[in-house]
Amino acid sequence: MEADYVIVGAGSAGCAMAWRLSEAGRSVLVVEHGGTDAGPFIQMPGALSYPMNMKRYDWGYRTEPEPHLGGRRLACPRGKVIGGSSSINGMVYVRGHAHDYDHWRDEGCQGWGFADVLPYFKRMENWTDGGHGGDPAWRGSDGPLHVGRGRMANPLTRAFVEAGTQAGYGRTTDYNGERQEGFGPFEMTVFRGRRWSAANAYLKPALKRPNCDLVRGLVTRVVIEEGRAVGVEATRKGRREMIRARREVILAASAINSPKLLMLSGIGPGAHLSAHGIEVVADRPGVGANLQDHLELYIQMAASQPVSLYRYWNLPGKAWVGLRWLLGRRGPGASNQFESCGFIRSRAGVDYPDIQFHFLPIAVRYDGRAAAEGHGFQAHVGPMRSASRGAVSLRSADPGDDPVIRFNYMSAESDWTDFRRGIRLTREIFAQDAFKPFRRHEIQPGEAVRSDAALDDFIREHAESAYHPCGTCRMGARDDPRSVVDPHGRVIGADGLRVADSSLFPRITNGNLNAPSIMLGEKMSDHILGRSPLPPDNATPWIHPEWKTAQR
C-alpha cells in the first residue's frame, strides 16, 4: 500500500487534512486504529457521557499518580474511532481568544497570529446563530463543519446568563466572534440533532473520492531511511505491514500518541531513547515535553424546583429521550445540554478571559453519575492558562505499551490561587437573584468549605481533567531547542515528516480544543500543498477598555 500522503490518525486534524489534500487531487491513506462511529452512543449528542467511557471508542489512558492531587490517577480519554476525540467529546465549539494565537506568533510560530488563523476558522465553519445574535462578518457560512446553538429552553440555562449580568459581567452574543468576554449562548458541533464530528464533516465525504482511503491498523513507528520518512510500519490483522508515502508522512495521532510515535521512531530526547534501546535519529528534547491541559471542578447546586434534566435520569426517562431522538432527532437527546457559558477575567490586570464556565442544567459527573440530591445544576470552572507543565514519555520500546503520562497538575502555586478565585466567583454568580427561584443549597464543595485550606483540600480531591491535552510536539522557530516542528509542521531533524494536531500548540488556547485542532488541520493542509496561506483578516477583537484596573 502506498499513497502521496499517509496520515496517521483519523482525528480532528487528520480528517480535515484528508479532505483538503484529496480535494487537491493528491492520493491519501488515513491509518486509524479505531473503528466505525456507527450507532446512537456516538451520534446522539445527549449520550455524550457514554462513548468516552467505552473501551471500544477510547484508548483508555490514565495519568501516573499526580503528586499535587493526592496521588490520584486521572482519566485521559482519547478517541480510538474515526473522528478521534471529536467523536467522543462534549461537542463544545470554542475558537479560542485572538490573543492566544498572537502569543503563538510571538513565541516563534510565524504565520499563526490571529489575523492568520481567522480566515481558516471562517473557511471551515457553516455557522448558524439560532436566533441568539452574533455578527456573520466574523463567521463562516459554507464550510464542512456545522456549528450551531442550543434552544436554551431550560429556565436554568437562561438564568445562568442573567446571573452573570447581575453579577456585573457583560453579555456576549457570540464568544467566537468579536467579543469573547461575558456570558451568553454556547456553541456546539451538532447538525440536525446529530453529532457533527470531524468524521461526519470531513472524512466520510473525502472517502467518497477515489484518491482517499481509510486503513485500519496500529501504527508502530515511522520508517526513516537516510534521514527521510518513507512510510509507516503498522500492525494489521496480526501482521506487520509497511505503508509507503511517496511525498510525506503526517502524524495526527493526538497529543499523547504523536510524541509516542516520534520517540518510537528515534526522534526525541536522546538519553531517554537510548535508555530504551532505540537508535536516535534526531535528538529533540521537546518531544513529549510541554504537556498542558485544562483542569476543572464542578460547583453543584441542589434545585428547589423540578426543572433540571434529572427528570430523565431513570430508565423510563432515558428510554423516552432515546426514542424521541431515534424517531426525529428531537428532544433532550439532540443537544449536548451545554447551552450557556461564560468567559471572564479572574482579576484586574488580566487582559483577556482566563476563566471559562460550562453551565449544565443537571448535577452530574462526566462518568454519568448524578448527584444524590436529585434535581440540581452545576457550572464547570477552571483556569484557562495554567503554569503547570508535564510530559509524555515511553514506558518501553514496545509500541503496545501505554506511554507514561504525567501532567504535573497544580505544580504551580498560581494554579491554587486561580482555582480558589474561580470557586468564589462561581458562588457569587449562583447567589444572584436570577437563581433565587431555583436555588436550594450548595452540594459541592458545600457551604462549610470556605477557607483557603478547605478549598485546597476540595481541589486536591475533586479536580478533574477537561480532556484538553496539548503541547507535546511544540511548534516554533527551527533554532529554538524547545521546538519539535517548524511553523509548517515539518519535524526538525527528519525530512518528509510532519505533525499536525493539538500536540503542536505552544500554549493551550482558551476553551475547548476541538475547533483549534480542526483549524490547524485546515491551515496545515495549505502548507503541505505549498499554497500561499489565505490572506490575513485584521478584524480587531474586543478587549475590556478598563482591564488594567477592573475585573469586570
XYZ file of C-alpha atoms in Angstrom:
552
model
C 0.000 0.000 0.000
C 1.204 3.480 -0.783
C -0.054 6.992 -1.397
C 1.257 10.516 -1.788
C 0.398 11.232 1.840
C -0.008 8.826 4.736
C -1.927 10.412 7.623
C -1.660 8.628 10.964
C -4.876 9.207 12.909
C -8.425 9.911 11.741
C -8.983 12.568 14.408
C -9.961 16.224 14.205
C -6.938 17.493 12.258
C -6.366 14.246 10.343
C -9.893 14.229 8.904
C -9.601 17.871 7.829
C -6.305 17.201 6.069
C -7.672 14.072 4.357
C -10.490 16.178 2.893
C -8.300 19.091 1.764
C -5.415 17.024 0.375
C -7.697 14.687 -1.560
C -9.704 17.663 -2.804
C -6.456 18.940 -4.313
C -6.023 15.684 -6.242
C -3.380 14.078 -4.024
C -3.719 10.429 -3.036
C -4.243 9.950 0.702
C -4.223 6.963 3.050
C -5.528 7.530 6.560
C -4.385 4.922 9.072
C -6.647 4.609 12.136
C -6.503 2.071 14.961
C -10.144 2.572 15.924
C -13.216 1.509 14.029
C -16.617 2.752 12.990
C -18.590 5.541 14.648
C -21.935 3.958 13.758
C -24.533 3.676 16.497
C -26.525 6.004 18.740
C -23.980 6.282 21.568
C -21.714 8.456 19.426
C -24.218 10.128 17.115
C -26.755 11.214 19.776
C -25.425 14.417 21.395
C -27.269 13.824 24.663
C -25.477 10.482 25.114
C -22.039 12.141 25.289
C -21.075 10.525 28.610
C -21.203 7.040 27.065
C -18.562 6.908 24.280
C -15.797 8.498 26.344
C -16.290 5.737 28.930
C -16.358 2.849 26.438
C -13.188 0.852 25.704
C -14.411 0.357 22.165
C -14.004 4.069 21.421
C -11.342 5.218 23.887
C -7.632 4.444 24.235
C -8.250 4.214 27.985
C -5.194 6.165 29.074
C -4.654 7.175 32.685
C -2.107 9.507 34.181
C 0.620 8.459 36.553
C -0.197 9.281 40.207
C -0.424 13.075 40.329
C 1.697 14.264 43.298
C -0.193 17.530 43.833
C -3.615 15.856 43.667
C -3.129 13.367 46.462
C -1.587 10.727 44.212
C -4.771 10.277 42.173
C -4.551 8.787 38.701
C -6.827 10.756 36.368
C -8.562 9.546 33.233
C -7.101 10.825 29.965
C -9.592 9.689 27.298
C -8.560 9.926 23.633
C -10.776 8.863 20.762
C -9.994 5.463 19.237
C -12.553 5.682 16.435
C -12.924 7.562 13.161
C -13.275 11.226 14.078
C -10.925 10.668 17.006
C -11.796 12.697 20.068
C -14.342 14.721 18.061
C -16.444 11.525 18.158
C -16.351 11.167 21.957
C -16.081 14.766 23.184
C -18.703 17.159 24.542
C -19.163 18.819 21.112
C -18.441 22.280 22.538
C -17.122 24.696 19.908
C -14.652 27.360 21.043
C -12.184 29.016 18.691
C -10.021 30.386 21.498
C -9.179 34.029 22.047
C -7.399 36.214 19.495
C -4.558 36.819 21.944
C -3.916 33.063 22.194
C -2.783 32.989 18.583
C -0.863 36.238 18.820
C 1.030 34.576 21.661
C 1.793 31.621 19.364
C 3.155 34.042 16.772
C 5.271 35.847 19.348
C 6.652 32.501 20.549
C 8.130 31.795 17.133
C 5.139 30.459 15.170
C 5.325 32.914 12.287
C 2.101 32.932 10.278
C -0.046 31.732 13.193
C -1.240 35.036 14.673
C -4.978 35.666 14.986
C -5.096 37.533 11.678
C -3.571 34.448 10.041
C -5.858 31.807 11.598
C -9.172 33.688 11.467
C -9.613 33.049 7.701
C -9.234 29.312 8.350
C -11.837 29.320 11.105
C -14.159 31.015 8.630
C -13.290 28.537 5.863
C -14.158 25.519 7.994
C -17.413 26.813 9.518
C -21.019 26.501 8.456
C -22.428 28.658 11.222
C -25.984 29.430 12.300
C -26.781 31.709 15.233
C -30.025 30.019 16.241
C -31.675 33.389 16.762
C -29.315 34.345 19.601
C -27.401 37.052 17.723
C -23.836 37.450 16.549
C -22.122 39.189 13.639
C -21.918 37.000 10.497
C -18.885 39.018 9.346
C -16.818 37.167 11.976
C -18.068 33.722 10.964
C -18.028 31.254 8.089
C -21.182 30.121 6.286
C -20.280 27.428 3.763
C -17.603 25.221 5.351
C -17.869 21.493 6.103
C -18.215 21.910 9.890
C -21.723 22.733 11.073
C -21.725 24.908 14.182
C -24.969 25.774 15.934
C -26.554 26.686 19.248
C -28.996 25.053 21.582
C -32.541 26.268 22.129
C -31.842 27.379 25.718
C -35.347 26.201 26.562
C -34.465 25.196 30.118
C -35.000 28.103 32.556
C -31.790 27.231 34.415
C -29.778 27.737 31.229
C -31.222 31.209 30.762
C -30.822 32.020 34.462
C -27.073 31.432 34.234
C -26.638 34.160 31.614
C -28.887 36.514 33.568
C -26.978 35.831 36.801
C -23.712 36.670 35.063
C -25.024 40.071 34.039
C -26.478 40.664 37.515
C -23.011 39.993 38.939
C -21.674 42.832 36.797
C -20.276 40.997 33.801
C -21.187 41.835 30.226
C -23.135 39.769 27.746
C -21.686 38.397 24.556
C -23.894 37.375 21.668
C -21.008 35.416 20.145
C -17.905 34.497 22.158
C -16.423 33.100 18.913
C -16.851 36.462 17.238
C -15.636 39.926 18.154
C -16.146 39.579 21.921
C -15.289 36.508 23.939
C -15.618 38.080 27.389
C -19.044 37.823 29.011
C -21.991 35.448 29.344
C -24.088 34.087 26.513
C -25.141 31.076 24.433
C -22.745 28.160 23.989
C -21.993 26.720 20.551
C -21.842 23.065 19.589
C -20.838 20.890 16.644
C -24.326 19.428 16.242
C -26.267 19.380 12.970
C -29.916 18.410 12.701
C -29.796 16.787 16.107
C -26.691 14.701 15.344
C -23.064 14.935 16.474
C -21.175 16.662 13.667
C -17.737 15.173 14.239
C -14.700 15.601 12.025
C -15.567 12.174 10.590
C -19.029 13.344 9.526
C -17.823 16.747 8.333
C -14.618 15.789 6.538
C -13.595 12.140 6.432
C -16.744 10.475 5.110
C -17.069 12.929 2.199
C -13.342 12.521 1.470
C -13.635 8.725 1.375
C -16.134 9.029 -1.488
C -13.263 10.214 -3.665
C -11.198 7.556 -5.468
C -7.930 9.069 -4.190
C -8.700 8.783 -0.451
C -8.869 5.581 1.557
C -9.026 4.506 5.194
C -6.797 1.713 6.503
C -7.412 0.159 9.885
C -4.261 -0.686 11.797
C -1.979 0.225 14.711
C 0.977 2.289 13.557
C 4.063 1.204 15.481
C 6.710 3.531 14.050
C 7.617 5.875 11.228
C 10.094 4.267 8.828
C 13.004 6.656 8.287
C 15.635 5.890 5.668
C 18.701 8.115 5.249
C 17.042 10.877 7.258
C 13.730 10.818 5.369
C 10.360 9.374 6.353
C 9.300 6.935 3.651
C 6.255 5.390 5.315
C 4.957 3.788 8.470
C 5.004 0.309 9.908
C 1.591 -0.865 11.101
C 0.105 -3.959 12.670
C -2.919 -5.090 10.671
C -4.826 -8.288 11.463
C -1.892 -9.561 13.490
C 0.716 -8.879 10.807
C 3.231 -6.077 10.427
C 2.951 -4.205 7.139
C 4.724 -1.290 5.530
C 2.573 1.565 4.245
C 4.617 3.806 1.966
C 4.339 7.567 1.490
C 5.525 8.928 -1.829
C 5.575 12.504 -0.537
C 5.138 12.737 3.256
C 4.079 11.025 6.452
C 1.826 13.195 8.621
C 1.292 12.321 12.296
C -2.114 13.455 13.557
C -2.428 10.907 16.341
C -3.111 13.218 19.345
C -1.020 14.993 21.958
C -0.437 11.593 23.573
C 0.233 9.301 20.612
C 2.087 11.647 18.238
C 5.044 12.175 20.602
C 4.980 8.453 21.443
C 5.314 7.582 17.745
C 8.100 10.105 17.213
C 10.045 8.606 20.106
C 9.475 5.033 18.912
C 10.841 6.211 15.556
C 14.030 7.662 17.066
C 13.033 11.318 17.339
C 13.006 12.710 20.863
C 15.203 13.209 23.941
C 18.346 11.277 23.056
C 19.151 9.898 26.514
C 15.568 8.715 27.023
C 15.501 6.932 23.670
C 18.903 5.314 24.263
C 17.762 4.089 27.668
C 15.032 2.125 25.860
C 17.399 0.797 23.218
C 16.029 3.000 20.438
C 18.500 4.335 17.866
C 18.497 8.137 17.916
C 17.622 9.708 14.570
C 17.170 13.248 15.912
C 17.832 14.387 19.486
C 14.881 16.683 20.129
C 14.313 17.288 23.866
C 10.948 18.962 23.171
C 9.270 15.718 22.071
C 6.819 14.792 24.818
C 7.571 17.909 26.875
C 5.331 20.978 27.383
C 2.251 18.816 28.159
C -0.702 21.025 29.138
C -4.384 20.594 29.918
C -7.374 22.370 31.399
C -8.273 21.223 34.897
C -11.758 21.940 36.227
C -14.201 21.495 39.090
C -17.977 21.160 39.242
C -19.692 23.660 41.514
C -23.019 21.914 42.096
C -26.280 23.293 43.479
C -29.436 21.488 44.562
C -32.553 22.842 42.846
C -35.704 23.845 44.712
C -37.892 23.110 41.680
C -38.004 20.004 39.469
C -36.777 21.860 36.396
C -33.440 20.149 35.765
C -32.650 17.269 33.414
C -32.734 14.925 36.396
C -36.341 14.101 35.435
C -34.873 11.912 32.662
C -32.265 10.232 34.899
C -34.136 6.950 35.172
C -34.830 4.046 32.848
C -38.218 5.282 31.502
C -36.846 8.816 31.099
C -33.767 7.695 29.202
C -35.916 5.428 27.016
C -38.216 8.364 26.184
C -35.251 10.623 25.349
C -33.697 7.921 23.184
C -36.940 7.179 21.350
C -37.580 10.841 20.549
C -34.069 11.144 19.189
C -34.256 7.937 17.131
C -37.609 8.873 15.602
C -36.945 12.523 14.794
C -33.564 13.752 16.118
C -35.512 15.855 18.612
C -35.775 16.384 22.332
C -33.060 16.480 25.012
C -31.026 13.879 23.119
C -30.495 16.325 20.237
C -28.381 18.677 22.382
C -25.190 18.268 24.374
C -27.010 20.381 27.007
C -24.061 22.772 27.295
C -26.158 25.681 26.055
C -24.929 28.675 28.078
C -21.471 29.712 29.158
C -19.244 32.454 30.464
C -15.725 33.742 29.882
C -14.391 36.139 32.498
C -11.152 37.603 33.770
C -10.170 36.482 37.252
C -8.784 39.839 38.354
C -7.845 43.313 37.199
C -4.641 43.360 35.183
C -5.539 40.254 33.151
C -6.148 41.492 29.626
C -8.406 38.709 28.336
C -10.509 35.951 29.927
C -8.673 33.329 31.937
C -11.712 31.540 33.411
C -14.312 29.576 31.453
C -17.704 28.380 32.704
C -19.621 25.460 31.216
C -23.155 25.518 32.642
C -25.214 22.332 32.805
C -28.875 22.118 33.951
C -28.250 18.944 35.974
C -25.811 17.981 38.720
C -23.905 15.096 37.114
C -20.345 13.862 36.561
C -18.658 13.060 33.248
C -18.998 9.369 34.082
C -22.781 9.805 34.109
C -23.355 9.622 37.869
C -25.950 12.122 39.051
C -25.822 13.862 42.420
C -27.658 12.055 45.210
C -29.777 15.150 45.935
C -31.703 14.729 42.685
C -32.634 17.908 40.831
C -29.764 20.348 40.547
C -27.437 22.301 38.281
C -23.730 22.955 38.012
C -21.011 25.077 36.482
C -17.695 23.623 35.416
C -14.983 26.144 36.259
C -11.242 26.210 35.853
C -8.337 28.460 34.879
C -7.531 28.601 31.188
C -3.777 29.237 31.271
C -2.211 27.079 33.959
C 1.524 27.487 34.504
C 1.919 23.755 35.216
C 3.664 21.607 32.623
C 4.010 17.860 32.299
C 5.362 15.322 29.846
C 4.617 12.197 27.825
C 7.397 9.616 27.743
C 7.897 5.985 26.768
C 7.201 3.158 29.177
C 9.211 0.841 26.964
C 10.202 0.327 23.344
C 7.131 -1.904 22.879
C 4.534 0.002 20.764
C 1.784 -1.907 22.576
C 2.624 -0.356 25.949
C 0.777 2.765 27.054
C 3.012 5.831 27.327
C 3.848 7.402 30.670
C 1.590 10.454 31.087
C 2.495 12.981 33.796
C 0.583 16.256 33.651
C 2.089 17.528 36.909
C -1.233 19.240 37.616
C -1.279 22.048 40.203
C 2.511 22.162 40.455
C 2.478 25.964 40.167
C 1.351 27.983 43.192
C -0.578 30.338 40.888
C -2.881 27.433 39.946
C -4.106 27.148 43.540
C -4.758 30.889 43.728
C -6.605 30.845 40.406
C -8.753 27.844 41.353
C -9.797 29.315 44.715
C -10.737 32.544 42.980
C -12.712 30.627 40.359
C -14.747 28.792 43.018
C -15.562 32.009 44.859
C -16.542 33.831 41.667
C -18.837 30.938 40.712
C -20.531 31.040 44.103
C -21.099 34.751 43.641
C -22.852 34.102 40.314
C -25.057 31.375 41.790
C -26.014 33.780 44.611
C -27.611 36.264 42.179
C -31.375 36.883 42.058
C -31.732 35.046 38.736
C -31.183 31.765 40.606
C -33.327 32.678 43.606
C -36.386 30.722 42.331
C -34.249 27.610 41.757
C -31.512 27.660 44.412
C -31.799 25.308 47.392
C -28.291 24.682 48.733
C -24.770 24.014 47.576
C -23.998 20.327 47.046
C -20.332 20.660 46.152
C -17.994 21.906 47.637
C -20.633 22.569 50.322
C -21.405 25.664 52.375
C -18.856 24.814 55.088
C -15.937 24.730 52.640
C -14.789 28.347 52.814
C -11.183 28.790 53.942
C -8.224 28.602 51.582
C -7.112 25.369 53.241
C -10.568 23.791 52.928
C -10.850 24.819 49.297
C -7.383 23.420 48.595
C -8.427 20.079 50.089
C -11.524 20.072 47.868
C -9.470 20.901 44.770
C -6.944 18.191 45.601
C -9.691 15.602 45.937
C -12.111 16.608 43.181
C -10.352 18.472 40.354
C -10.749 16.632 37.048
C -9.297 16.966 33.588
C -11.386 18.775 30.989
C -9.719 16.400 28.499
C -7.746 19.037 26.592
C -4.174 17.658 26.395
C -1.857 19.522 24.046
C 1.624 20.921 23.541
C 3.831 17.809 23.360
C 5.301 18.437 19.872
C 5.704 22.167 20.251
C 5.632 24.294 17.095
C 8.160 27.113 16.890
C 11.265 28.523 15.283
C 13.710 25.934 13.954
C 16.569 27.365 16.034
C 14.582 27.101 19.275
C 15.678 23.949 21.152
C 12.159 23.594 22.566
C 10.651 23.257 19.088
C 9.747 19.880 17.617
C 8.275 21.185 14.349
C 8.615 24.437 12.422
C 5.646 26.711 11.592
C 4.842 24.483 8.590
C 4.575 21.398 10.809
C 7.816 19.889 9.488
C 9.642 17.775 12.056
C 13.061 19.247 12.783
C 15.645 16.555 12.126
C 13.774 14.394 9.612
C 12.615 15.106 6.075
C 9.233 14.092 4.687
C 7.636 14.044 8.143
C 5.136 16.431 9.701
C 2.971 16.593 12.799
C -0.425 18.299 12.690
C -2.663 18.047 15.750
C -3.066 19.654 19.190
C 0.403 18.484 20.186
C 1.746 21.467 18.197
C 0.171 24.146 20.432
C 2.957 26.185 22.095
C 0.428 27.210 24.735
C -3.094 25.957 25.333
C -5.899 28.097 23.930
C -8.913 29.460 25.799
C -11.691 26.913 25.982
C -12.237 23.547 24.333
C -9.630 22.383 21.824
C -11.632 20.710 19.056
C -12.098 23.874 16.971
C -8.405 24.917 17.126
C -7.379 21.344 16.235
C -9.565 21.304 13.129
C -8.365 24.786 12.189
C -4.782 23.555 12.485
C -5.543 20.707 10.086
C -7.146 23.142 7.657
C -4.240 25.590 7.697
C -1.553 22.913 7.675
C -3.126 21.467 4.518
C -2.218 24.630 2.629
C 1.363 24.442 3.928
C 1.611 20.785 2.875
C 0.289 21.613 -0.599
C 2.729 24.501 -0.963
C -0.082 27.007 -1.361
C 0.014 30.609 -0.261
C -1.910 30.965 3.000
C -5.284 32.659 2.934
C -4.959 36.466 3.173
C -4.836 37.750 6.772
C -8.027 39.104 8.325
C -7.211 42.060 10.538
C -10.515 42.218 12.424
C -9.947 43.699 15.882
C -11.278 41.735 18.883
C -12.968 43.407 21.821
C -10.844 43.888 24.920
C -12.312 45.354 28.118
C -11.351 49.052 27.996
C -10.561 49.077 31.735
C -8.882 45.679 32.019
C -5.865 47.128 33.793
C -7.937 48.411 36.716
C -11.240 46.470 36.676
C -12.052 42.757 36.935
C -15.464 43.192 35.297
